PDB file of C-alpha atoms in Angstrom:
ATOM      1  CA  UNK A   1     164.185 -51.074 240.201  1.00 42.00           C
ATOM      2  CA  UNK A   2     161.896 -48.194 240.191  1.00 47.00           C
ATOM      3  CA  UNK A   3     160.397 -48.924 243.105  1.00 45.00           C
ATOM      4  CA  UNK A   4     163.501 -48.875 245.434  1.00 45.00           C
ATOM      5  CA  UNK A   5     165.245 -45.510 244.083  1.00 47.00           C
ATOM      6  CA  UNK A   6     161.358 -43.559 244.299  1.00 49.00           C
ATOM      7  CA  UNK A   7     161.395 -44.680 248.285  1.00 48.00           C
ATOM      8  CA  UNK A   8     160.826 -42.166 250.802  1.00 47.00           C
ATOM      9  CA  UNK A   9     164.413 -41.605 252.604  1.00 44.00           C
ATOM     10  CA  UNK A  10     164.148 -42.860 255.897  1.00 52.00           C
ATOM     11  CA  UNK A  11     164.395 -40.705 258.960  1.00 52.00           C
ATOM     12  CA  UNK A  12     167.993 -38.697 259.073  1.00 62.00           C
ATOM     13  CA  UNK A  13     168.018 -38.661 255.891  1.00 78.00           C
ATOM     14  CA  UNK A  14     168.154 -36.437 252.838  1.00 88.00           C
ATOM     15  CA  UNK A  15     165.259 -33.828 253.166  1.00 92.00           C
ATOM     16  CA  UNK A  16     162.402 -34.941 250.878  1.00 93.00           C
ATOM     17  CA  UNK A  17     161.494 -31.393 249.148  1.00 95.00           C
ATOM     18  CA  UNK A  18     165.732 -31.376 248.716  1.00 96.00           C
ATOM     19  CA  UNK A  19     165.393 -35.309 247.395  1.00 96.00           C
ATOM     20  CA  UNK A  20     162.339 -34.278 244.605  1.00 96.00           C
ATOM     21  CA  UNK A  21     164.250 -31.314 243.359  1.00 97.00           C
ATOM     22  CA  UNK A  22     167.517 -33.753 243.074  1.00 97.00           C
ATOM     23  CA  UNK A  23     165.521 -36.119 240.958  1.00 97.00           C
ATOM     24  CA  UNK A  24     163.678 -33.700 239.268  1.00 97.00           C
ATOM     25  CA  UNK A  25     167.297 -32.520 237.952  1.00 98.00           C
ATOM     26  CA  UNK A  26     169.007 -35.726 237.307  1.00 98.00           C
ATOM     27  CA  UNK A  27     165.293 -36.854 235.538  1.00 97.00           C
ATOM     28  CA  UNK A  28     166.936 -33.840 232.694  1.00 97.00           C
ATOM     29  CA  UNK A  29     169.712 -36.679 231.509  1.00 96.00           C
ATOM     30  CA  UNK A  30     168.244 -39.396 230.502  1.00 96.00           C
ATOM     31  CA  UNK A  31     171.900 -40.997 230.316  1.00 95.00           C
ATOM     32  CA  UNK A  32     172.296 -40.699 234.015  1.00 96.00           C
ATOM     33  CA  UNK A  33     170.650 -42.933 236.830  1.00 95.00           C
ATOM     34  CA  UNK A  34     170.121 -41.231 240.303  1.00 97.00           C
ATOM     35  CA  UNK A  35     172.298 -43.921 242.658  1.00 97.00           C
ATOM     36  CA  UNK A  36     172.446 -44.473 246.390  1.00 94.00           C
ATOM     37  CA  UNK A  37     169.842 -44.990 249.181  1.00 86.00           C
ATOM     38  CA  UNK A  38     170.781 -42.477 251.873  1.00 88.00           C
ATOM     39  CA  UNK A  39     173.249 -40.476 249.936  1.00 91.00           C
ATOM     40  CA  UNK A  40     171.857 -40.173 246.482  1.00 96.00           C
ATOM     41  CA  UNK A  41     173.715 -39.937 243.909  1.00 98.00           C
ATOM     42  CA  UNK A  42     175.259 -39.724 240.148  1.00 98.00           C
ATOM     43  CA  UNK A  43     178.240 -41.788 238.740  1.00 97.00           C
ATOM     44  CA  UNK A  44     179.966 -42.311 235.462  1.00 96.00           C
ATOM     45  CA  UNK A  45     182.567 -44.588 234.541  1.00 93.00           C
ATOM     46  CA  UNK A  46     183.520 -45.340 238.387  1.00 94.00           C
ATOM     47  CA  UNK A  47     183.720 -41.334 239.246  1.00 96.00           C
ATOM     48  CA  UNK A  48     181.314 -39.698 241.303  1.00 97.00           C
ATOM     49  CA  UNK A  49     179.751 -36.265 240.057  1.00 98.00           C
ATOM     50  CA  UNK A  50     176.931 -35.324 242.226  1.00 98.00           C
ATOM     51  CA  UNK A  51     175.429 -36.240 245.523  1.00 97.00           C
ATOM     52  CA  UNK A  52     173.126 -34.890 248.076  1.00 96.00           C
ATOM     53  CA  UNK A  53     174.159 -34.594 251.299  1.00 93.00           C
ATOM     54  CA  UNK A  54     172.079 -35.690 254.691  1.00 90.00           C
ATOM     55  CA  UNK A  55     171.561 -32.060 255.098  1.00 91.00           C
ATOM     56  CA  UNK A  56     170.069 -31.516 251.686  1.00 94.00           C
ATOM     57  CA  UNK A  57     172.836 -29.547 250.204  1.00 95.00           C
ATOM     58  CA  UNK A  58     173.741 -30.550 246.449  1.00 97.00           C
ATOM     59  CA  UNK A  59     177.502 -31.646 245.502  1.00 98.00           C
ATOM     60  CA  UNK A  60     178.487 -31.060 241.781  1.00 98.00           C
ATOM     61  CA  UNK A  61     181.794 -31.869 240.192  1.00 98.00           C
ATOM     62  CA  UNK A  62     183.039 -28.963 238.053  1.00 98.00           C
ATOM     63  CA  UNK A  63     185.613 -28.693 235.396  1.00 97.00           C
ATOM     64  CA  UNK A  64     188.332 -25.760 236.865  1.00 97.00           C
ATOM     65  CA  UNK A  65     187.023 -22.682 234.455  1.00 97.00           C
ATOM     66  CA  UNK A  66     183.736 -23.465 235.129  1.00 97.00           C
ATOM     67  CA  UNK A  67     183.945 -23.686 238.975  1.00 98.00           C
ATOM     68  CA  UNK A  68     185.657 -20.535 239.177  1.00 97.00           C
ATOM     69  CA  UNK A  69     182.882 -18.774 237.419  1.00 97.00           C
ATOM     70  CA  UNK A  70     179.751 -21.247 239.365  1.00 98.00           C
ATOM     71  CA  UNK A  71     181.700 -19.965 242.907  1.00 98.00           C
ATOM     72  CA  UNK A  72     181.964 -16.473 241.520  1.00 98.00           C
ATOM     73  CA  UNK A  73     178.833 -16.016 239.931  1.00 97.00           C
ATOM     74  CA  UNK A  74     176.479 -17.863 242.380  1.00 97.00           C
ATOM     75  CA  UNK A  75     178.738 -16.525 245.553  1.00 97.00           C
ATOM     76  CA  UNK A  76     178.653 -20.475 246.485  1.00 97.00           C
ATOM     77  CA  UNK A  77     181.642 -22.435 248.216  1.00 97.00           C
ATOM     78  CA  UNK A  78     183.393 -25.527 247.793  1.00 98.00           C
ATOM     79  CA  UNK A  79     182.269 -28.526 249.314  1.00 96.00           C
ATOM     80  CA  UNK A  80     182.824 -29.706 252.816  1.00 93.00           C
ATOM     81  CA  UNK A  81     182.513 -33.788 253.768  1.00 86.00           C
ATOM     82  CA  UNK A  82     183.526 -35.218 256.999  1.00 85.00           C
ATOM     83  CA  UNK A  83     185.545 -32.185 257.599  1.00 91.00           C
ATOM     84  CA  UNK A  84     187.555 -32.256 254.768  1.00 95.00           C
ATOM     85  CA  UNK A  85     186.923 -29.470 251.332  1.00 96.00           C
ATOM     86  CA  UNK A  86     186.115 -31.057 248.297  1.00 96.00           C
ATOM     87  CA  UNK A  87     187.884 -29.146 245.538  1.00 96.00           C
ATOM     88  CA  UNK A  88     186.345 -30.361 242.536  1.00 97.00           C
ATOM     89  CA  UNK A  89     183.064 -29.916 243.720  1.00 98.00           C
ATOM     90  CA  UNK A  90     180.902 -26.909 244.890  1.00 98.00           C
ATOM     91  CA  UNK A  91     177.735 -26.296 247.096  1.00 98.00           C
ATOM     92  CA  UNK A  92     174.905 -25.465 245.171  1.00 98.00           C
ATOM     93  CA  UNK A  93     173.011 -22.887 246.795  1.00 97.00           C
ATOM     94  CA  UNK A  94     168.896 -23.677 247.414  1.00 95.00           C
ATOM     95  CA  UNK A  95     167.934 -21.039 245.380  1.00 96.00           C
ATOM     96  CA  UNK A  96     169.670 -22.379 241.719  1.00 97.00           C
ATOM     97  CA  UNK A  97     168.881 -25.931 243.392  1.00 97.00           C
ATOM     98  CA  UNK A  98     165.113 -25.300 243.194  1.00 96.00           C
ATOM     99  CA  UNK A  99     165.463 -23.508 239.387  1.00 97.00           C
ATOM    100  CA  UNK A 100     165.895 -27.098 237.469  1.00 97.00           C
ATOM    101  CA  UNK A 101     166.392 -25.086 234.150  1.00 96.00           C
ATOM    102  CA  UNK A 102     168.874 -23.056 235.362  1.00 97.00           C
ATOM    103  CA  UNK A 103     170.918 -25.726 237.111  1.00 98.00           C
ATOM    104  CA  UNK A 104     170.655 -28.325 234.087  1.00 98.00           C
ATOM    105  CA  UNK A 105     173.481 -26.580 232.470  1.00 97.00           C
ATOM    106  CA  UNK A 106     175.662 -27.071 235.160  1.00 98.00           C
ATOM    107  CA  UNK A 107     174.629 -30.632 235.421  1.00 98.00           C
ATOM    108  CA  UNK A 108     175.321 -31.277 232.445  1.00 97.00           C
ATOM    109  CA  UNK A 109     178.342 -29.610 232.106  1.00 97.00           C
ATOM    110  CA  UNK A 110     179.256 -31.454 235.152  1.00 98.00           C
ATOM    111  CA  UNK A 111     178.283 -34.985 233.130  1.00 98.00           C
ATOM    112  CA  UNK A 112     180.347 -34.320 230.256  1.00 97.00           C
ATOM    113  CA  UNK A 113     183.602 -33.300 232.564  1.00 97.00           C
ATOM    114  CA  UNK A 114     183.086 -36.894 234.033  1.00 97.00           C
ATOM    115  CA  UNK A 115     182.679 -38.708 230.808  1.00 96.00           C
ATOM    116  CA  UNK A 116     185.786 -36.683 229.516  1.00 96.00           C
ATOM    117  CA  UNK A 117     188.008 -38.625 232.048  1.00 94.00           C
ATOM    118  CA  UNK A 118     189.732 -42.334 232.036  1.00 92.00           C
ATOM    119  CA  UNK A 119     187.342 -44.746 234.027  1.00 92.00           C
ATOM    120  CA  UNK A 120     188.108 -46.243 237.048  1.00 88.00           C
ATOM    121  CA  UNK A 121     189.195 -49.828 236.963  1.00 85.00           C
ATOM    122  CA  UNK A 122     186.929 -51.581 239.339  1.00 69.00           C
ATOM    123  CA  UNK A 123     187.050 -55.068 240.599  1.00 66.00           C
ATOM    124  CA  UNK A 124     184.086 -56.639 239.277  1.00 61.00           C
ATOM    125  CA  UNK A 125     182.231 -53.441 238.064  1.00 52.00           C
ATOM    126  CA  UNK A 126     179.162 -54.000 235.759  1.00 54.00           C
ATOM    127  CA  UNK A 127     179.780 -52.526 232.402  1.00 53.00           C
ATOM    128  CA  UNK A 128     177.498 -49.048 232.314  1.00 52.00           C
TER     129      UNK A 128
END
């Protein structure tokens, strides 16, 4: 429902301003659904491909070629969760984050990567 994904995040949770731009981006594909209430987001066939972190930063999954030239040309990183790097995904930095244009390529490029791979079998998993 509407309703529940356009909810203010509760407290310790995702930065607002961070949460609008997020939405803003993933509002770009109108094949993709922004998912999760205090860790938004973006999933295709059982495989993740975006979040936002508590701390606002955006997540996005990256084919190998085009990582290597996001981390070179944006001088991002990889991710880091619960201590651990990510290596499919890097750390958008605030700057592209807040350029929607920009970043839609990258989305989107990230969206097709995901839909290029074998789904997940999941127990009981809706069909998308």
């Amino acid at each position: 429902d509407l309703a529940g994904r356009m909810a203010k995040p509760a407290a310790g949770a995702v930065p607002s301003e961070k949460l609008v731009l997020y939405e803003t981006l993933v509002a770009t594909n109108p094949n993709v659904e922004r998912k999760g209430a205090t860790v938004p987001y973006t999933s295709l066939n059982g495989h993740m491909f975006s979040y936002l972190s508590k701390e606002g930063k955006l997540a996005l999954r990256l084919p190998a070629r085009e990582r290597e030239a996001f981390l070179k040309k944006y001088k991002a990183r990889l991710c880091e969760a619960y201590g651990r790097v990510q290596p499919e995904y890097v750390e958008v930095p605030d700057s592209l984050l807040s350029s929607t244009r920009e970043l839609k390529k990258f989305f989107d490029c990230s969206y097709e990567y995901i839909r290029s791979l074998k789904p997940k079998p999941v127990a009981n998993r809706k069909k998308d």
